[in-house]
PDB file of C-alpha atoms in Angstrom:
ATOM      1  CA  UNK A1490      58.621  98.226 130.525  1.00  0.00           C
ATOM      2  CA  UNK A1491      58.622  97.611 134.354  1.00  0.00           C
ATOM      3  CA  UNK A1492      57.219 101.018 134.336  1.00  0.00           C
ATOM      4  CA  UNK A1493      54.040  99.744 132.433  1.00  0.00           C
ATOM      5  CA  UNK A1494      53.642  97.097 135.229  1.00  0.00           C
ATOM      6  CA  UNK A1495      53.696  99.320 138.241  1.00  0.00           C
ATOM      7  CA  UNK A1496      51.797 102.188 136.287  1.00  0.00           C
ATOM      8  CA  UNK A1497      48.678  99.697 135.160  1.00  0.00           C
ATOM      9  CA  UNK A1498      48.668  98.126 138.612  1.00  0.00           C
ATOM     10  CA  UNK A1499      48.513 101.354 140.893  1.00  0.00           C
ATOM     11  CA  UNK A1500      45.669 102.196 138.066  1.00  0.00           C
ATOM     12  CA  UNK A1501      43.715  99.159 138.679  1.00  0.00           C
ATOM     13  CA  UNK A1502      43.932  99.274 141.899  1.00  0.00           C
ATOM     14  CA  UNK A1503      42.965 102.614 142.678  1.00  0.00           C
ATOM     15  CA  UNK A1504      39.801 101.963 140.707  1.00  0.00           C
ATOM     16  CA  UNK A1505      39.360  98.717 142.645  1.00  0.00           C
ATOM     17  CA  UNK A1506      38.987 100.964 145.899  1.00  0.00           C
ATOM     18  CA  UNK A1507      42.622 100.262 147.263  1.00  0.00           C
ATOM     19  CA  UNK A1508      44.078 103.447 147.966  1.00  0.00           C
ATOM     20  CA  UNK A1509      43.966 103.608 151.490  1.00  0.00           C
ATOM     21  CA  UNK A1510      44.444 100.109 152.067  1.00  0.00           C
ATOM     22  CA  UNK A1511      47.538 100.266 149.396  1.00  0.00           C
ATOM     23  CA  UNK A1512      49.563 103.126 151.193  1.00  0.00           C
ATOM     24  CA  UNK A1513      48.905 101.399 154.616  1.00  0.00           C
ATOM     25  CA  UNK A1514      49.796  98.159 152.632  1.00  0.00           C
ATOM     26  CA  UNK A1515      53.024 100.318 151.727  1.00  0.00           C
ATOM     27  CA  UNK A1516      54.226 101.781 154.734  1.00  0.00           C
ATOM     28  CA  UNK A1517      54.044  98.575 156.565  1.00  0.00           C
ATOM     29  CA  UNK A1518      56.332  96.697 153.812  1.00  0.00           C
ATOM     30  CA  UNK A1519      59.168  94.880 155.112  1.00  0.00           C
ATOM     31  CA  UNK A1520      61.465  93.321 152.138  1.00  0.00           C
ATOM     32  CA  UNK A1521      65.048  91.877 152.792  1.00  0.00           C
ATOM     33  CA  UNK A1522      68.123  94.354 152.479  1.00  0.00           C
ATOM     34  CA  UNK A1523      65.424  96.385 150.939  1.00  0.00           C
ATOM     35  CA  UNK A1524      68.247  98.672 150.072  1.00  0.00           C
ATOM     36  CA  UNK A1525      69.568  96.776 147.419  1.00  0.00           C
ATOM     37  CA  UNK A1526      66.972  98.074 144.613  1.00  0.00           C
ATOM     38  CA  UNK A1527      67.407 101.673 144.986  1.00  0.00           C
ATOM     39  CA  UNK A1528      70.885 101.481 144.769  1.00  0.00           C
ATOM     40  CA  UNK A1529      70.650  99.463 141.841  1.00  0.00           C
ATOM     41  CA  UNK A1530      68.439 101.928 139.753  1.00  0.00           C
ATOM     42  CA  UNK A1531      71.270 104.297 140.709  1.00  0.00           C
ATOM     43  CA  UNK A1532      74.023 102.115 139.331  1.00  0.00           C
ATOM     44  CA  UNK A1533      71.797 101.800 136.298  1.00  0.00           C
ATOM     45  CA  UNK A1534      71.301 105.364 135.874  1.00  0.00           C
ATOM     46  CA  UNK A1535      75.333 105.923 136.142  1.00  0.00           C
ATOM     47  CA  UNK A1536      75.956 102.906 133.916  1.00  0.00           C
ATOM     48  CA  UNK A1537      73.778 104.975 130.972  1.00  0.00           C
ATOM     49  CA  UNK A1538      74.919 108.431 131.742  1.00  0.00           C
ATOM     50  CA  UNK A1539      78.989 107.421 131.934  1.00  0.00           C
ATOM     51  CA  UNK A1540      79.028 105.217 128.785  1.00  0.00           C
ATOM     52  CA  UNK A1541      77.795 108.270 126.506  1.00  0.00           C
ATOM     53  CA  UNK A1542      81.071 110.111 127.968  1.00  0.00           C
ATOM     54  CA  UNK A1543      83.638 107.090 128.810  1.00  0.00           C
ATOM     55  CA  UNK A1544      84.792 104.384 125.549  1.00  0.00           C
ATOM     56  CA  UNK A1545      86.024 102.185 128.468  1.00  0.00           C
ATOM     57  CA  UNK A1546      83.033 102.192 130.311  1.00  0.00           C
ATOM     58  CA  UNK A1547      80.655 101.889 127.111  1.00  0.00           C
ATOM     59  CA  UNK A1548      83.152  98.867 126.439  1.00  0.00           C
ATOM     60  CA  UNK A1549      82.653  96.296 129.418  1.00  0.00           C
ATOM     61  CA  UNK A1550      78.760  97.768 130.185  1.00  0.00           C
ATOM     62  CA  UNK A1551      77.477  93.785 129.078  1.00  0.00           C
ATOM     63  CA  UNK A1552      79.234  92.714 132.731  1.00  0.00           C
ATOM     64  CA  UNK A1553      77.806  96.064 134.469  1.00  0.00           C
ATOM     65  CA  UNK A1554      74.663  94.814 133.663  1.00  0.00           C
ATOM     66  CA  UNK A1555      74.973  91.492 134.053  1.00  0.00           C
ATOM     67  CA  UNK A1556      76.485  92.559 137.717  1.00  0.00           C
ATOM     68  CA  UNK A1557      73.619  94.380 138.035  1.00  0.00           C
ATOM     69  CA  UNK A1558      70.938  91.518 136.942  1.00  0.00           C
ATOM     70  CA  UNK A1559      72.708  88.862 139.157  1.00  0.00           C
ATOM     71  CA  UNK A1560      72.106  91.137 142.114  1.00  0.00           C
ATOM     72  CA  UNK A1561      68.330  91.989 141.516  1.00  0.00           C
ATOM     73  CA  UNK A1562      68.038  87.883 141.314  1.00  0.00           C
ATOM     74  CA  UNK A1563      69.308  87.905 144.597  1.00  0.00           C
ATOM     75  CA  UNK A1564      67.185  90.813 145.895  1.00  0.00           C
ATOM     76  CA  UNK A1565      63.947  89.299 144.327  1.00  0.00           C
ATOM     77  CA  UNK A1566      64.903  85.221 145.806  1.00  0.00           C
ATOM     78  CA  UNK A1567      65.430  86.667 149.090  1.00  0.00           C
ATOM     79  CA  UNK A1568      61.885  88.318 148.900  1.00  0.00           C
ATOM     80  CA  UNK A1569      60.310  85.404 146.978  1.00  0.00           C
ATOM     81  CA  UNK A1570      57.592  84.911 149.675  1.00  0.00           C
ATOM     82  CA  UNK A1571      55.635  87.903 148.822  1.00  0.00           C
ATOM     83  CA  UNK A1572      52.798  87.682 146.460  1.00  0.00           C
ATOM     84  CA  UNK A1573      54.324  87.872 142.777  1.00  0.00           C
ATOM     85  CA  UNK A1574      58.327  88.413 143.197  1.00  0.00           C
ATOM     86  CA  UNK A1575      58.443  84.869 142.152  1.00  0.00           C
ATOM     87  CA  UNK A1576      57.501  85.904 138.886  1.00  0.00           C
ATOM     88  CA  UNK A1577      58.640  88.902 138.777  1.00  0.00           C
ATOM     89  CA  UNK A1578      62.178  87.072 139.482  1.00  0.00           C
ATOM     90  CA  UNK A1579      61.620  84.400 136.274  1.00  0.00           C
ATOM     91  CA  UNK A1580      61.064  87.744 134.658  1.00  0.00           C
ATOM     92  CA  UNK A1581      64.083  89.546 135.162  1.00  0.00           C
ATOM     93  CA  UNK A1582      66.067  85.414 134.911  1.00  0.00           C
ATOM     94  CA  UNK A1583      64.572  85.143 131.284  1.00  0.00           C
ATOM     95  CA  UNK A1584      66.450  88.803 130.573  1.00  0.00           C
ATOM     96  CA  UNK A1585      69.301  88.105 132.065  1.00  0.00           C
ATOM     97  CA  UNK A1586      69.659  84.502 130.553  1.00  0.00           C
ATOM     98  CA  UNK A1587      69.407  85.915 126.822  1.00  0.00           C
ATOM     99  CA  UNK A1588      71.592  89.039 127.683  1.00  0.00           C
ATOM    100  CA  UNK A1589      74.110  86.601 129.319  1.00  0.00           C
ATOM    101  CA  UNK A1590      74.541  83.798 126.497  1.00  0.00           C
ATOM    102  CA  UNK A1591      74.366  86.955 123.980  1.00  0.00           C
ATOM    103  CA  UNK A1592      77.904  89.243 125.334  1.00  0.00           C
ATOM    104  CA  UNK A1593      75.603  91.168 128.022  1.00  0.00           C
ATOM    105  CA  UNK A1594      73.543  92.499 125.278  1.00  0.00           C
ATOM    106  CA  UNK A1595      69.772  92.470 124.491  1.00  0.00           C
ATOM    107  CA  UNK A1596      68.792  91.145 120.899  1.00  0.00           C
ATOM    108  CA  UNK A1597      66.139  93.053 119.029  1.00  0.00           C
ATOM    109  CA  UNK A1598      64.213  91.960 115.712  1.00  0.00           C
ATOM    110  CA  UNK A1599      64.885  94.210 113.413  1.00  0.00           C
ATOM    111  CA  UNK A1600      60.796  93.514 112.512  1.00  0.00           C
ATOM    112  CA  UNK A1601      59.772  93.869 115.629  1.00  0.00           C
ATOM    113  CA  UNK A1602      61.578  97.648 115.766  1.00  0.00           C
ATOM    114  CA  UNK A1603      60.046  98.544 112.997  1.00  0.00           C
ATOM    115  CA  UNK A1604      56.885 100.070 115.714  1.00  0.00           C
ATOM    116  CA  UNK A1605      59.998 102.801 116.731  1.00  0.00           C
ATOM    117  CA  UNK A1606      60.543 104.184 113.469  1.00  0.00           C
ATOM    118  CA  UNK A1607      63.293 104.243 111.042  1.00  0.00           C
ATOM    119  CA  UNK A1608      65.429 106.475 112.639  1.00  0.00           C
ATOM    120  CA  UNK A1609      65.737 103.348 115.517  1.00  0.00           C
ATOM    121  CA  UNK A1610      66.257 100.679 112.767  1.00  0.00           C
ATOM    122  CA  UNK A1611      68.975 101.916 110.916  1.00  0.00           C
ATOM    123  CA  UNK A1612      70.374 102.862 114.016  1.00  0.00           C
ATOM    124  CA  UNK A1613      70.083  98.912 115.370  1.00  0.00           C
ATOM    125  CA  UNK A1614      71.663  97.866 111.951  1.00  0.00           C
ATOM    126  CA  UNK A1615      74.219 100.126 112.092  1.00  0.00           C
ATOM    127  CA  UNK A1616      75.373  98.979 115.883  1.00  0.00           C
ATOM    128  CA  UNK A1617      74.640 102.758 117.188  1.00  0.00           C
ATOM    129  CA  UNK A1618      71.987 101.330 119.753  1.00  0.00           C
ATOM    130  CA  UNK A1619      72.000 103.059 122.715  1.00  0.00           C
ATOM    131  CA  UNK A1620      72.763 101.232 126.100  1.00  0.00           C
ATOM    132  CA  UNK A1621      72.413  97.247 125.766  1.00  0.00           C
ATOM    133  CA  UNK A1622      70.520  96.353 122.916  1.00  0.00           C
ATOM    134  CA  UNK A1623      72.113  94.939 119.476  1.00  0.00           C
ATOM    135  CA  UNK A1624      70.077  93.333 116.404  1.00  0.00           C
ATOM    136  CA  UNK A1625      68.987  90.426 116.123  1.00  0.00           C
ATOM    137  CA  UNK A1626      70.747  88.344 113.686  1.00  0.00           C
ATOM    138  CA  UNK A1627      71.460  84.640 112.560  1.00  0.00           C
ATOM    139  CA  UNK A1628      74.026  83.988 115.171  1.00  0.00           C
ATOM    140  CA  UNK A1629      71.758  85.545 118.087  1.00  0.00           C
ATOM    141  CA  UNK A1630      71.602  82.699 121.119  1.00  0.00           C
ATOM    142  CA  UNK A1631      67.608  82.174 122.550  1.00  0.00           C
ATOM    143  CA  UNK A1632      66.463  84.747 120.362  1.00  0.00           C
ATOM    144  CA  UNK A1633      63.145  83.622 121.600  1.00  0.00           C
ATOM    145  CA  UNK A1634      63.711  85.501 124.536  1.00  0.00           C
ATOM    146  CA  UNK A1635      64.900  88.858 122.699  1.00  0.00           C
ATOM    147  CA  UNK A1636      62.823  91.847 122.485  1.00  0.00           C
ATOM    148  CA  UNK A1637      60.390  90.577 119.855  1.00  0.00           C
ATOM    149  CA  UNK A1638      56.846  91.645 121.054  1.00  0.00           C
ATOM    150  CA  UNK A1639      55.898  94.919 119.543  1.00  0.00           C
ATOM    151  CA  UNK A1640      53.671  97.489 121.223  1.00  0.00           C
ATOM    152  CA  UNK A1641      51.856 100.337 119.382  1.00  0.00           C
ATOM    153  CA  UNK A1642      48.732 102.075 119.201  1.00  0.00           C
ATOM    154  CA  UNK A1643      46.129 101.845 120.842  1.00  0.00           C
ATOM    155  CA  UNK A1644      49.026 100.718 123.718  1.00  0.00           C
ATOM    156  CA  UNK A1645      50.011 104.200 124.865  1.00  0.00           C
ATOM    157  CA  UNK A1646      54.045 103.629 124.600  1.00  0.00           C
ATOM    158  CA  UNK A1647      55.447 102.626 121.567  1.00  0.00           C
ATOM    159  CA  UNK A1648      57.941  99.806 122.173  1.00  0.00           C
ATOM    160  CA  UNK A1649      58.949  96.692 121.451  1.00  0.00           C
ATOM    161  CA  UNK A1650      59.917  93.968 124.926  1.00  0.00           C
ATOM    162  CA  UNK A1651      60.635  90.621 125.384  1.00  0.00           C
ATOM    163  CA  UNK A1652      58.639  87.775 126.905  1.00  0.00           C
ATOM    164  CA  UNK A1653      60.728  88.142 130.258  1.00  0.00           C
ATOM    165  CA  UNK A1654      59.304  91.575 130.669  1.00  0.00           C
ATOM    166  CA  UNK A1655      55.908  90.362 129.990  1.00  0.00           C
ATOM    167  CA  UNK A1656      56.640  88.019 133.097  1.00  0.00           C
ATOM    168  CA  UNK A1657      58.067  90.072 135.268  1.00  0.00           C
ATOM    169  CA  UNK A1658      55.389  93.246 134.465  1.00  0.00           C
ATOM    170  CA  UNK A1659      52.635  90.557 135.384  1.00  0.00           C
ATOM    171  CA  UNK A1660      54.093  89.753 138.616  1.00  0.00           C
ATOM    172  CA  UNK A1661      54.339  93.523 139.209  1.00  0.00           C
ATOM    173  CA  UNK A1662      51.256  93.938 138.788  1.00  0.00           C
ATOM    174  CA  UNK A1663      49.871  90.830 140.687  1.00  0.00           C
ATOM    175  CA  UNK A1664      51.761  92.326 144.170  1.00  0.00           C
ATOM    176  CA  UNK A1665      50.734  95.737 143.733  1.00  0.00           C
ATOM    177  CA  UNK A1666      47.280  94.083 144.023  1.00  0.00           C
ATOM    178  CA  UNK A1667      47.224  92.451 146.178  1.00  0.00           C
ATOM    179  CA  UNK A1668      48.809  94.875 148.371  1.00  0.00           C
ATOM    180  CA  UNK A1669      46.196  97.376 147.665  1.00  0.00           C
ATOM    181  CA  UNK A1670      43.109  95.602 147.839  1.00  0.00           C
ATOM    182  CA  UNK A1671      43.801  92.348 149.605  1.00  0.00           C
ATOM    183  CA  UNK A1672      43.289  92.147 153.492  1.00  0.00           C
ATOM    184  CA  UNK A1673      45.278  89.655 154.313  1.00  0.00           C
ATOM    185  CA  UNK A1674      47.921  90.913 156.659  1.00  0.00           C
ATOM    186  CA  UNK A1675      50.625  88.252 155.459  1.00  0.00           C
ATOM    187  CA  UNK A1676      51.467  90.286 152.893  1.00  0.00           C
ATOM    188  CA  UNK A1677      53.526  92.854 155.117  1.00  0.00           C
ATOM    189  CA  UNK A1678      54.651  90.149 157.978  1.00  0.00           C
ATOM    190  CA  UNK A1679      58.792  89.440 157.240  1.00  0.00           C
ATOM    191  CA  UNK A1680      59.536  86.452 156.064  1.00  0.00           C
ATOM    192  CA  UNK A1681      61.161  84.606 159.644  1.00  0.00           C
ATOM    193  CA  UNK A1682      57.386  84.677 161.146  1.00  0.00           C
ATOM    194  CA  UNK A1683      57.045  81.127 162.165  1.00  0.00           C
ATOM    195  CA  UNK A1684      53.770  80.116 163.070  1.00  0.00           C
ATOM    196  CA  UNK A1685      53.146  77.540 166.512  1.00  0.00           C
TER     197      UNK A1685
END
């Protein structure tokens, strides 16, 4: 779903005449240990690729994640000064807080998953879902917070998310905005500029 985000707000603005502006914007980015987030779609990707092949590591992938949550918090709170992290970081808390009161797991309505076809479904009931999802039952903690919002046609992706990604996708969107079409130079200064 953070895909949608960044997707819909390059879109936007492009239209809203930001290009230029945007990869200037860009370029001139400073965020804190910046390095963190690459590395941590990395560790992601490894996470998904080694669990198909490892029992042990598909076994203890609910604290992987929740490593890997706890250390995009930290990553987004020290960059909470530019224009939209802060949601973006309630976003990703609202995720992990569900996944972490739930065995490191995301709960998803069985309803709601009805939008990815049956195949999906009787794969959720059966406990076959892939990576970190489980269904949604009785016992579920917050399951307000679960994946229960599905997306279909005339959306272009079927799927279903959960009210932390619609947080976190609008705060996406608000800084990729505002870097492309605002001119206010803050937006780019680090975070230590004091003023006199």
């Amino acid at each position: 779903m953070v895909y949608d985000g960044i997707l819909l707000g390059l879109i936007v603005g492009f239209f809203r005449g930001g290009l230029k502006h945007g990869l200037n914007q860009f370029a001139a980015l400073k965020l804190r240990s910046g390095w963190i987030f690459p590395v941590l779609l990395l560790i992601q990707f490894f996470i998904f690729y080694l669990q198909e092949r490892f029992e042990w590591v598909a076994s203890i992938n609910g604290y992987l994640f929740a490593a890997v949550y706890i250390t995009g918090l930290a990553f987004l709170w020290l960059n909470r000064h530019h224009t939209g992290f802060m949601l973006i970081w309630i976003g990703v808390f609202l995720n992990f807080a569900v996944m972490a009161v739930n065995g490191g797991r995301m709960p998803v309505s069985v309803e709601a998953s009805a939008v990815l076809g049956p195949y999906y479904v009787d794969m959720l009931r059966e406990g076959g879902a892939i990576s970190k999802h489980f269904m949604m039952d009785a016992s579920t903690h917050l399951p307000f917070l679960g994946d229960i919002i599905p997306l279909s046609s005339p959306y272009p992706r079927t799927q279903v998310i959960s009210i932390g990604d619609v947080v976190m996708n609008v705060g996406i969107f608000l800084f990729i905005q505002y870097m492309m079409v605002s001119r206010d130079k803050k937006a780019v200064q680090p975070a230590k500029t004091h003023q006199a």
